[in-house]
Coordinates of C-alpha atoms and ligand atoms in Angstrom, one line a residue:
M1 CA 0.1 0.1 -0.5
S2 CA 2.7 2.1 0.7
A3 CA 4.4 2.3 -2.2
S4 CA 1.3 3.4 -4.3
S5 CA -0.2 5.7 -1.9
G6 CA 3.5 7.7 -0.9
A7 CA 2.9 7.0 2.7
A8 CA 5.6 5.7 4.7
W9 CA 6.1 2.2 6.3
W10 CA 5.3 3.9 9.8
Q11 CA 2.2 5.9 8.4
T12 CA 0.2 2.8 7.7
G13 CA 2.4 0.4 10.0
V14 CA 0.7 -1.0 13.4
I15 CA 3.7 -0.5 16.0
Y16 CA 3.8 -3.1 18.6
Q17 CA 5.8 -2.5 22.1
I18 CA 7.6 -5.3 23.5
Y19 CA 8.6 -5.3 27.2
L20 CA 11.7 -7.3 26.5
R21 CA 12.0 -8.7 30.6
S22 CA 8.2 -10.2 30.3
F23 CA 8.3 -11.5 26.4
Q24 CA 9.9 -14.9 25.8
D25 CA 12.6 -16.3 28.1
T26 CA 14.7 -19.2 26.7
D27 CA 18.0 -19.5 28.5
G28 CA 16.0 -20.7 31.9
D29 CA 16.9 -17.4 33.6
G30 CA 13.1 -16.0 34.4
I31 CA 13.7 -13.0 32.1
G32 CA 13.0 -12.3 28.5
D33 CA 15.4 -12.1 25.9
L34 CA 16.4 -11.4 22.5
N35 CA 16.4 -15.1 21.1
G36 CA 12.9 -15.1 22.6
V37 CA 11.7 -12.5 20.4
A38 CA 12.8 -14.4 17.7
C39 CA 11.7 -17.5 18.4
R40 CA 7.6 -15.4 19.0
L41 CA 7.8 -13.5 15.3
S42 CA 5.0 -15.6 14.5
H43 CA 3.0 -14.3 16.6
L44 CA 3.5 -11.0 15.7
L45 CA 3.0 -12.1 11.6
E46 CA 0.0 -14.1 12.7
L47 CA -1.4 -10.8 14.9
G48 CA -0.6 -8.5 11.7
V49 CA 1.6 -5.6 13.3
D50 CA 4.2 -4.3 11.3
A51 CA 6.7 -2.9 13.5
I52 CA 8.3 -3.4 16.8
W53 CA 9.3 -1.5 19.8
L54 CA 11.8 -3.3 22.0
S55 CA 12.2 -1.6 25.8
P56 CA 15.6 -0.9 26.6
I57 CA 18.5 -3.9 25.6
F58 CA 21.3 -2.4 26.9
P59 CA 23.9 -3.0 29.6
S60 CA 22.5 -2.1 33.2
P61 CA 22.0 -2.7 36.7
M62 CA 18.5 -2.7 36.0
A63 CA 18.0 -0.2 39.1
D64 CA 14.7 0.7 36.6
F65 CA 14.7 -2.3 34.2
G66 CA 17.0 -1.1 31.5
Y67 CA 16.3 2.7 32.0
D68 CA 19.1 3.1 33.6
V69 CA 21.9 2.6 31.0
A70 CA 25.4 2.0 31.4
D71 CA 26.5 1.3 28.1
Y72 CA 24.7 3.0 25.4
C73 CA 26.3 0.6 22.6
G74 CA 26.0 -3.0 24.3
I75 CA 23.6 -5.5 25.4
D76 CA 22.8 -6.7 28.4
P77 CA 23.9 -10.5 29.1
I78 CA 20.7 -11.0 30.4
F79 CA 19.1 -10.4 27.3
G80 CA 21.5 -11.9 24.7
T81 CA 24.6 -10.5 22.7
L82 CA 25.3 -8.1 20.0
N83 CA 25.6 -11.5 17.9
D84 CA 21.8 -12.3 18.9
F85 CA 20.8 -8.6 18.2
D86 CA 22.2 -8.7 14.8
R87 CA 20.3 -12.2 13.9
L88 CA 16.8 -10.9 15.1
L89 CA 17.4 -7.8 13.6
G90 CA 18.5 -10.0 10.1
K91 CA 15.1 -12.1 10.6
V92 CA 13.4 -9.2 11.4
H93 CA 14.0 -7.5 8.1
R94 CA 13.6 -10.7 6.2
L95 CA 10.1 -11.2 7.7
G96 CA 9.1 -7.8 6.2
L97 CA 9.2 -6.2 9.7
K98 CA 10.8 -2.9 11.3
L99 CA 12.7 -3.0 14.1
I100 CA 12.7 0.0 16.7
L101 CA 14.7 0.8 20.0
D102 CA 14.2 2.6 23.1
F103 CA 17.0 5.5 23.6
V104 CA 17.4 6.6 26.7
P105 CA 18.8 10.3 26.7
N106 CA 18.0 11.8 29.5
H107 CA 19.7 10.0 32.3
T108 CA 22.3 7.5 32.3
S109 CA 22.9 5.1 35.0
D110 CA 25.0 5.7 38.1
Q111 CA 27.0 3.1 37.2
H112 CA 28.0 4.4 33.1
P113 CA 31.5 4.6 33.0
W114 CA 30.7 8.9 32.0
F115 CA 29.3 9.1 35.6
L116 CA 31.9 7.0 37.7
E117 CA 34.5 9.8 36.4
S118 CA 32.1 12.3 36.7
R119 CA 32.0 11.4 40.1
S120 CA 35.3 11.0 41.1
S121 CA 36.1 15.1 41.7
R122 CA 35.1 18.1 41.0
S123 CA 37.7 18.7 38.4
S124 CA 36.6 15.6 36.4
P125 CA 37.0 16.4 32.9
K126 CA 33.4 14.9 33.0
R127 CA 31.9 17.2 35.8
G128 CA 30.4 19.2 33.0
W129 CA 28.2 16.0 31.5
Y130 CA 25.7 16.0 34.6
I131 CA 24.5 18.7 36.7
W132 CA 26.0 19.1 40.2
R133 CA 25.2 21.8 42.2
D134 CA 26.7 22.9 45.6
P135 CA 24.1 22.7 48.8
K136 CA 22.4 25.6 50.3
P137 CA 23.9 27.2 52.9
D138 CA 22.5 24.9 55.7
G139 CA 23.4 21.4 53.8
A140 CA 19.7 21.4 52.0
P141 CA 19.7 20.2 48.2
P142 CA 19.9 23.1 45.9
N143 CA 15.8 23.6 45.6
N144 CA 12.8 21.9 45.8
W145 CA 12.7 19.5 42.6
I146 CA 11.2 16.3 43.7
S147 CA 12.2 12.8 41.8
E148 CA 9.2 11.3 39.8
F149 CA 9.7 8.3 42.2
G150 CA 9.3 10.3 45.0
G151 CA 11.9 12.3 47.4
S152 CA 14.2 14.8 46.4
A153 CA 15.3 14.5 42.8
W154 CA 19.3 15.6 44.3
S155 CA 21.0 12.8 45.9
F156 CA 24.7 14.1 47.8
D157 CA 28.1 12.9 46.8
E158 CA 29.6 12.7 50.3
A159 CA 32.9 12.4 48.4
S160 CA 32.7 15.8 46.4
G161 CA 30.7 17.5 48.8
Q162 CA 27.9 18.5 45.5
Y163 CA 24.7 17.3 44.8
Y164 CA 23.7 15.7 41.3
Y165 CA 20.3 16.3 39.7
H166 CA 18.0 13.2 39.0
A167 CA 14.4 13.3 37.5
Y168 CA 14.2 9.6 38.4
L169 CA 16.0 7.7 40.4
A170 CA 19.5 8.7 42.5
Q171 CA 20.4 5.6 39.9
Q172 CA 19.7 7.5 37.3
P173 CA 21.8 10.6 37.2
D174 CA 20.2 13.4 34.8
L175 CA 23.0 14.3 31.7
N176 CA 23.5 17.4 31.0
W177 CA 21.9 18.5 27.4
R178 CA 23.3 22.0 27.5
N179 CA 27.4 20.7 27.0
P180 CA 27.9 20.3 23.7
D181 CA 30.2 16.4 24.4
V182 CA 27.1 15.3 26.0
R183 CA 25.0 16.0 23.0
A184 CA 28.0 14.8 20.7
A185 CA 28.3 11.4 22.2
M186 CA 24.7 11.1 22.3
L187 CA 24.3 11.3 18.6
D188 CA 26.7 9.3 18.0
V189 CA 24.6 6.6 19.8
L190 CA 22.3 7.0 17.5
R191 CA 24.8 6.3 14.7
F192 CA 25.8 3.5 16.2
W193 CA 22.2 1.6 16.2
L194 CA 20.9 3.2 12.8
S195 CA 24.3 2.1 11.2
R196 CA 23.4 -1.7 12.4
G197 CA 20.2 -1.2 10.7
V198 CA 17.5 -0.2 13.1
D199 CA 14.7 1.3 11.6
G200 CA 14.1 4.2 14.4
F201 CA 13.8 4.7 17.9
R202 CA 11.2 5.5 20.8
V203 CA 13.0 8.3 22.5
D204 CA 12.6 8.1 26.2
A205 CA 11.3 10.5 28.6
I206 CA 11.8 13.6 26.3
H207 CA 10.1 16.5 28.1
H208 CA 12.5 15.5 31.3
L209 CA 15.8 16.0 29.0
F210 CA 16.0 20.4 29.8
E211 CA 15.3 22.0 33.2
D212 CA 15.5 25.6 34.1
E213 CA 19.1 27.0 34.1
E214 CA 18.5 29.1 37.1
L215 CA 17.0 26.3 38.9
R216 CA 14.6 27.8 40.2
D217 CA 11.7 26.3 42.7
N218 CA 9.1 24.6 40.8
P219 CA 5.5 26.0 42.6
I220 CA 3.6 24.3 44.8
N221 CA 0.5 22.3 43.0
P222 CA -2.7 23.2 44.3
G223 CA -4.4 20.2 42.7
W224 CA -2.6 17.6 44.7
R225 CA -4.3 15.5 46.8
Q226 CA -3.4 12.9 49.4
G227 CA -2.7 9.4 48.1
M228 CA -1.6 11.4 44.7
S229 CA 2.3 10.6 43.4
P230 CA 4.5 13.2 45.4
A231 CA 6.4 14.2 42.7
R232 CA 2.7 15.8 41.7
R233 CA 2.9 18.0 45.1
L234 CA 4.8 20.6 42.4
T235 CA 4.1 21.5 38.9
R236 CA 6.8 20.6 36.6
L237 CA 7.2 24.0 35.3
H238 CA 11.1 24.3 36.0
T239 CA 11.6 20.9 35.1
M240 CA 9.6 19.7 32.1
D241 CA 8.6 20.8 28.7
Q242 CA 11.6 23.5 28.5
P243 CA 12.2 25.5 25.6
E244 CA 15.7 24.1 24.6
V245 CA 14.5 20.4 24.1
H246 CA 13.0 21.2 20.6
D247 CA 16.9 21.7 19.2
A248 CA 18.2 18.9 20.7
I249 CA 14.9 16.7 19.2
A250 CA 16.1 18.0 15.9
A251 CA 19.5 17.5 16.0
M252 CA 18.5 13.6 16.9
R253 CA 16.1 14.2 13.8
K254 CA 18.5 15.4 11.9
V255 CA 20.8 12.4 12.4
A256 CA 18.1 10.0 11.6
D257 CA 17.4 11.7 8.4
E258 CA 21.2 10.7 7.6
Y259 CA 19.6 7.6 6.6
D260 CA 16.8 5.9 4.9
D261 CA 13.4 5.7 6.1
R262 CA 14.2 5.7 9.9
L263 CA 11.7 6.7 12.7
M264 CA 11.6 8.7 15.4
I265 CA 8.9 8.5 18.1
G266 CA 9.2 10.9 21.3
E267 CA 7.9 10.0 24.7
A268 CA 6.1 13.1 25.9
Y269 CA 3.5 13.2 28.5
L270 CA 2.3 16.8 27.6
P271 CA -0.9 18.4 26.8
I272 CA -2.0 18.6 23.1
D273 CA -1.0 21.8 22.6
R274 CA 1.7 21.3 24.3
L275 CA 2.6 17.8 22.3
M276 CA 2.9 19.4 19.0
A277 CA 5.6 21.4 19.0
Y278 CA 7.3 18.3 19.5
Y279 CA 6.7 17.7 15.8
G280 CA 9.3 20.9 15.7
V281 CA 9.1 23.7 13.1
D282 CA 8.4 22.5 9.8
L283 CA 7.9 18.8 11.1
S284 CA 11.5 19.2 12.1
G285 CA 11.1 17.2 15.2
F286 CA 9.3 13.6 16.3
H287 CA 7.5 12.2 13.2
L288 CA 5.5 10.6 15.6
P289 CA 5.7 12.2 19.5
F290 CA 3.2 9.6 21.3
N291 CA -0.1 11.0 21.9
F292 CA -0.9 8.6 25.1
H293 CA -4.5 10.9 25.6
L294 CA -6.8 7.5 25.0
I295 CA -5.1 6.5 28.1
S296 CA -6.5 9.7 30.2
T297 CA -9.9 10.4 28.6
P298 CA -12.7 9.3 30.6
W299 CA -14.3 6.9 28.4
Q300 CA -17.3 8.3 26.8
P301 CA -18.7 9.1 23.6
A302 CA -18.5 12.9 24.2
A303 CA -15.2 13.0 25.6
I304 CA -13.9 10.7 23.2
A305 CA -15.1 12.4 20.1
H306 CA -13.8 15.4 21.9
L307 CA -10.2 14.2 22.3
I308 CA -10.6 13.3 18.5
R309 CA -11.7 16.6 17.4
N310 CA -8.8 18.8 19.1
Y311 CA -5.9 16.4 18.6
E312 CA -6.8 16.4 14.5
A313 CA -7.4 20.0 14.5
A314 CA -3.8 21.0 16.9
L315 CA -1.8 19.0 14.4
P316 CA 0.6 20.7 12.0
S317 CA 0.2 21.0 8.4
G318 CA 2.1 17.3 7.3
G319 CA 1.9 16.1 11.3
W320 CA 1.3 12.2 11.2
P321 CA -1.3 11.5 14.0
N322 CA -0.7 8.3 16.8
W323 CA -2.7 7.1 19.0
V324 CA -1.6 5.1 22.1
M325 CA -3.8 2.9 24.3
G326 CA -1.4 1.2 26.9
N327 CA 2.1 0.5 27.7
H328 CA 4.6 -0.8 30.4
D329 CA 4.0 2.3 32.8
R330 CA 0.3 2.3 32.9
S331 CA -2.6 0.4 33.8
R332 CA -4.2 -2.3 30.9
V333 CA -6.8 -1.3 28.9
A334 CA -8.8 -4.3 30.3
S335 CA -8.4 -3.2 33.6
R336 CA -9.3 0.7 33.0
L337 CA -12.7 -0.5 31.0
G338 CA -13.0 -4.1 31.7
P339 CA -12.8 -6.7 29.2
E340 CA -16.1 -6.2 27.1
Q341 CA -15.0 -2.7 26.7
A342 CA -11.3 -3.6 25.8
R343 CA -12.6 -5.2 22.8
V344 CA -14.4 -1.6 21.6
A345 CA -11.0 0.1 22.2
A346 CA -9.0 -2.0 20.1
M347 CA -11.7 -0.9 17.5
L348 CA -11.1 2.6 18.3
L349 CA -7.4 2.5 18.3
L350 CA -7.0 0.9 14.7
T351 CA -9.5 2.9 13.0
L352 CA -8.3 6.1 14.4
R353 CA -6.4 8.4 11.4
G354 CA -2.9 7.8 12.8
T355 CA -0.2 5.1 13.9
P356 CA -1.4 2.6 16.5
T357 CA 0.6 1.4 19.4
I358 CA -0.4 -1.9 20.4
Y359 CA 1.3 -2.6 24.2
Q360 CA 2.4 -6.5 24.3
G361 CA -0.2 -8.7 25.7
E362 CA -3.2 -6.0 25.1
E363 CA -4.2 -8.3 22.2
L364 CA -4.9 -11.1 24.5
G365 CA -6.9 -8.9 27.1
M366 CA -4.4 -9.3 29.3
Q367 CA -5.5 -7.5 32.9
D368 CA -3.2 -5.8 35.5
A369 CA -1.8 -8.4 38.0
R370 CA -2.4 -8.7 41.3
I371 CA 1.2 -8.2 42.9
S372 CA 1.9 -9.6 46.4
P373 CA 4.5 -7.3 48.6
E374 CA 7.2 -10.2 48.2
H375 CA 7.1 -10.0 44.9
V376 CA 6.9 -5.8 44.2
Q377 CA 10.3 -5.2 41.8
D378 CA 9.6 -2.2 40.6
P379 CA 11.5 0.7 42.3
W380 CA 8.7 3.3 42.1
E381 CA 6.1 1.0 44.1
R382 CA 9.1 0.3 46.5
N383 CA 9.7 3.9 46.9
V384 CA 6.2 4.9 47.9
P385 CA 4.2 1.9 48.5
G386 CA 0.9 1.4 48.6
L387 CA -0.2 4.2 46.7
G388 CA -1.3 1.7 43.4
L389 CA 1.7 3.4 41.2
G390 CA 3.6 0.6 41.0
R391 CA 4.1 -0.4 37.6
D392 CA 4.6 -4.9 38.4
P393 CA 0.6 -5.2 37.1
V394 CA 0.9 -4.4 33.6
R395 CA 4.8 -6.1 32.8
T396 CA 3.7 -9.9 34.2
P397 CA 5.3 -12.0 31.5
M398 CA 3.1 -13.0 28.0
R399 CA 0.9 -16.4 28.6
W400 CA 1.7 -18.4 25.3
S401 CA 0.7 -21.8 26.4
A402 CA -0.7 -24.2 28.7
D403 CA 2.8 -25.0 29.7
M404 CA 4.5 -24.5 32.8
H405 CA 4.7 -20.6 33.4
G406 CA 2.2 -19.9 30.4
G407 CA 5.3 -20.8 28.7
F408 CA 7.4 -17.9 29.3
T409 CA 10.1 -19.8 31.0
T410 CA 11.3 -23.0 32.3
G411 CA 13.0 -21.3 35.2
R412 CA 10.9 -18.8 37.6
P413 CA 9.7 -16.3 36.2
W414 CA 10.9 -12.6 37.4
L415 CA 7.6 -11.4 38.0
P416 CA 4.9 -14.1 38.6
V417 CA 3.0 -15.2 35.4
D418 CA -1.1 -14.1 35.5
A419 CA -2.9 -17.2 35.3
T420 CA -6.1 -15.9 36.7
S421 CA -7.7 -13.5 33.8
I422 CA -7.5 -14.5 30.3
A423 CA -6.6 -17.3 28.4
D424 CA -3.0 -18.3 26.4
V425 CA -1.9 -17.4 22.9
C426 CA -2.4 -20.8 21.9
R427 CA -6.0 -21.6 23.1
Q428 CA -6.9 -17.7 22.2
G429 CA -5.4 -18.2 18.7
G430 CA -7.7 -21.5 17.9
D431 CA -10.7 -19.5 19.7
P432 CA -12.8 -17.1 16.8
T433 CA -14.8 -15.7 19.8
S434 CA -11.2 -14.5 21.4
S435 CA -9.9 -11.0 22.2
L436 CA -6.5 -12.7 19.9
S437 CA -9.0 -13.5 17.1
L438 CA -10.6 -10.1 17.4
Y439 CA -7.4 -8.4 17.2
K440 CA -6.5 -10.3 13.7
R441 CA -9.6 -9.5 12.0
L442 CA -9.0 -5.7 12.9
L443 CA -5.8 -5.5 12.1
R444 CA -6.4 -7.5 8.4
L445 CA -9.0 -5.1 7.9
R446 CA -7.1 -2.6 8.3
K447 CA -4.3 -3.7 6.1
A448 CA -6.9 -4.3 3.2
E449 CA -9.0 -1.1 3.5
P450 CA -6.8 1.9 2.7
A451 CA -9.4 4.1 4.4
L452 CA -9.0 2.7 7.7
S453 CA -4.7 3.4 7.2
L454 CA -4.9 6.4 5.0
G455 CA -8.4 7.7 5.3
S456 CA -9.5 10.7 6.7
Y457 CA -11.4 11.0 9.4
L458 CA -14.6 12.4 9.6
E459 CA -17.2 12.8 12.9
V460 CA -20.4 11.5 12.5
G461 CA -21.9 12.0 16.0
H462 CA -22.2 10.7 19.4
S463 CA -25.2 10.3 21.9
D464 CA -24.4 9.3 25.6
S465 CA -23.7 6.0 24.7
V466 CA -22.3 5.5 20.7
L467 CA -19.3 7.2 19.3
I468 CA -19.7 7.2 15.0
Y469 CA -17.6 8.4 12.5
E470 CA -16.1 7.7 9.2
R471 CA -12.9 6.8 7.0
R472 CA -12.7 7.8 4.0
Y473 CA -10.5 7.4 1.1
D474 CA -10.8 7.5 -2.6
G475 CA -14.5 7.5 -2.7
R476 CA -14.8 4.4 -0.3
R477 CA -16.4 5.0 2.8
L478 CA -16.3 3.1 5.9
Q479 CA -18.2 4.1 9.1
V480 CA -17.1 2.6 12.6
A481 CA -19.8 2.9 15.6
L482 CA -18.8 2.1 19.1
N483 CA -21.4 1.0 21.7
M484 CA -19.3 2.3 24.6
S485 CA -22.2 1.1 27.1
A486 CA -23.7 -2.6 28.5
D487 CA -26.6 -1.8 27.0
T488 CA -28.5 -2.4 23.2
Q489 CA -28.2 0.7 21.4
T490 CA -30.1 2.0 18.1
L491 CA -28.6 4.2 15.5
P492 CA -30.1 7.2 14.1
L493 CA -32.2 6.5 10.9
A494 CA -30.7 8.9 9.0
L495 CA -27.9 7.5 9.2
P496 CA -26.8 5.8 5.7
I497 CA -25.6 1.9 6.3
G498 CA -24.4 -0.8 4.2
K499 CA -22.6 -4.0 4.7
T500 CA -21.1 -4.9 7.5
L501 CA -17.3 -5.9 7.5
L502 CA -16.5 -6.5 10.9
S503 CA -18.1 -7.1 14.4
T504 CA -16.7 -7.1 18.2
A505 CA -19.1 -9.4 18.5
Q506 CA -18.0 -12.5 17.0
T507 CA -21.2 -14.3 15.5
G508 CA -24.5 -13.1 13.2
I509 CA -22.4 -10.4 11.4
A510 CA -23.7 -11.0 8.1
A511 CA -27.4 -11.1 9.3
R512 CA -26.7 -7.6 10.7
D513 CA -26.0 -6.1 7.5
S514 CA -29.6 -3.9 7.3
D515 CA -30.4 -3.5 11.0
R516 CA -29.7 -0.4 13.0
L517 CA -29.2 -2.5 16.2
L518 CA -25.7 -2.1 17.7
R519 CA -25.5 -5.1 21.0
P520 CA -23.9 -4.2 24.3
H521 CA -20.8 -3.4 24.3
E522 CA -20.6 -3.9 20.7
G523 CA -18.3 -2.3 17.9
I524 CA -18.9 -2.3 13.8
I525 CA -17.1 -1.0 10.9
R526 CA -19.6 -0.5 7.4
E527 CA -19.1 0.0 4.3
V528 CA -21.4 3.6 3.5
Q529 CA -22.9 3.0 0.1
T530 CA -23.0 6.3 -1.8
Ligands
GLC601 C1 9.8 6.7 31.0 C2 9.8 5.0 30.7 C3 9.5 4.3 32.6 C4 11.1 4.6 32.9 C5 10.9 6.5 32.7 C6 12.3 6.3 33.4 O1 8.5 7.0 31.4 O2 8.5 4.6 30.0 O3 9.5 3.0 32.2 O4 11.3 4.6 34.3 O5 10.8 6.7 31.6 O6 13.8 6.2 32.2

């Protein structure tokens, strides 16, 4: 399709996020690895996705499970070797898929040689690679900034008598992107992997890349309530979304553009108007600044219609939209909306205009697992226990089969395999009513119908329970009607309807052609006769 439409692979394609630790273990250590991805590629082909985004694979003490990188140009032995990586990449490409890596530019591990050197003395040539400041006269940290994972964002280094800044854990010191040597070194990291053949990057925590140079205190957040994350006590006025970030993003993008057809995605949790700046001046920034708003918008037709309208209207000219329904940091969709509405959400995600990203396990309808205190792994939960901030529940291993530990590992899984909520890949694959079968049908239709990937978006209407929109391409009109309620709904008489192509309910599609009823929790895709 791309060749004839002129669209790029990442515009028509669907991205699948692999949280590597929990995908497939092949060496029995209870942690997923690169060879595990290689041996499960058939699942992704059958599912019908186009690109894989791998969570960090680099050597790391794993204080934040790979988001604390100790060497940007290697592979952590837990996950395999560079050879394994090259083999995987070759296989991915031979199968016509793309591979995207996670790039973590905001911070390194405190075990990265750069930081060890920086820490070694105030006069170290790498001192300026990180953000070091003197204590206040009373010995307190330089300002009131709070770490995303709780506690002060400053840690004191006894030996050199200064504090260093970390937006996340103390084991994740922030790099100083105002230092040209840091920038040059990090851009070389991109070149290292792009030259190896990776198809792009998902750039981690980009909104944190710069902080206020004067280190002004963040203002108190009047909206903060007991039970919310401690980091939200303050608004992040001086620690997030600083103007200098756009120049750094443009520099990353320029490197990607030295190569053919590569993709840059940015992770930025921002309101729509501020997110748009991440496309860059004249689209010189990210191809896809991740749009997380479906995760936070109330699941009601009016609210979702409003979100789509606002997002579409805010896009810069030529900017390509994208939609995310979940990831390794956020509660799973089937837990947020319930298993029935998770199916409707899948139809929404895969029929909106823009590149969708599916988080591993969503195709099975996986839910947040209950993690007992002795199994807690996430440093956020450990730092700030009991507030429900921990991300372990959304990171439990994939369930592939009825084998021990769901076929994920022959050893002891790093997080328990959740056997309570859903059937495994094998069983769902043989069941036409399963979530997996629905995802496959949706992805197949999306491939067959350019209207669903490239078509324009047209809001048709909504009620308290139903959201209706159209996708149009080259004279072809497809209508999507989503029943976001548990009751049967009647579609308006004025609405033109034609052949039903797909329903989230499993049976009787043919019989539905002329009727105007939507069953409880049903979404349908129909042709519109013109
Ligand atoms: C991003 C990642 C998250 C990680 C954090 C710090 O938000 O998605 O998992 O903990 O950055 O790198």
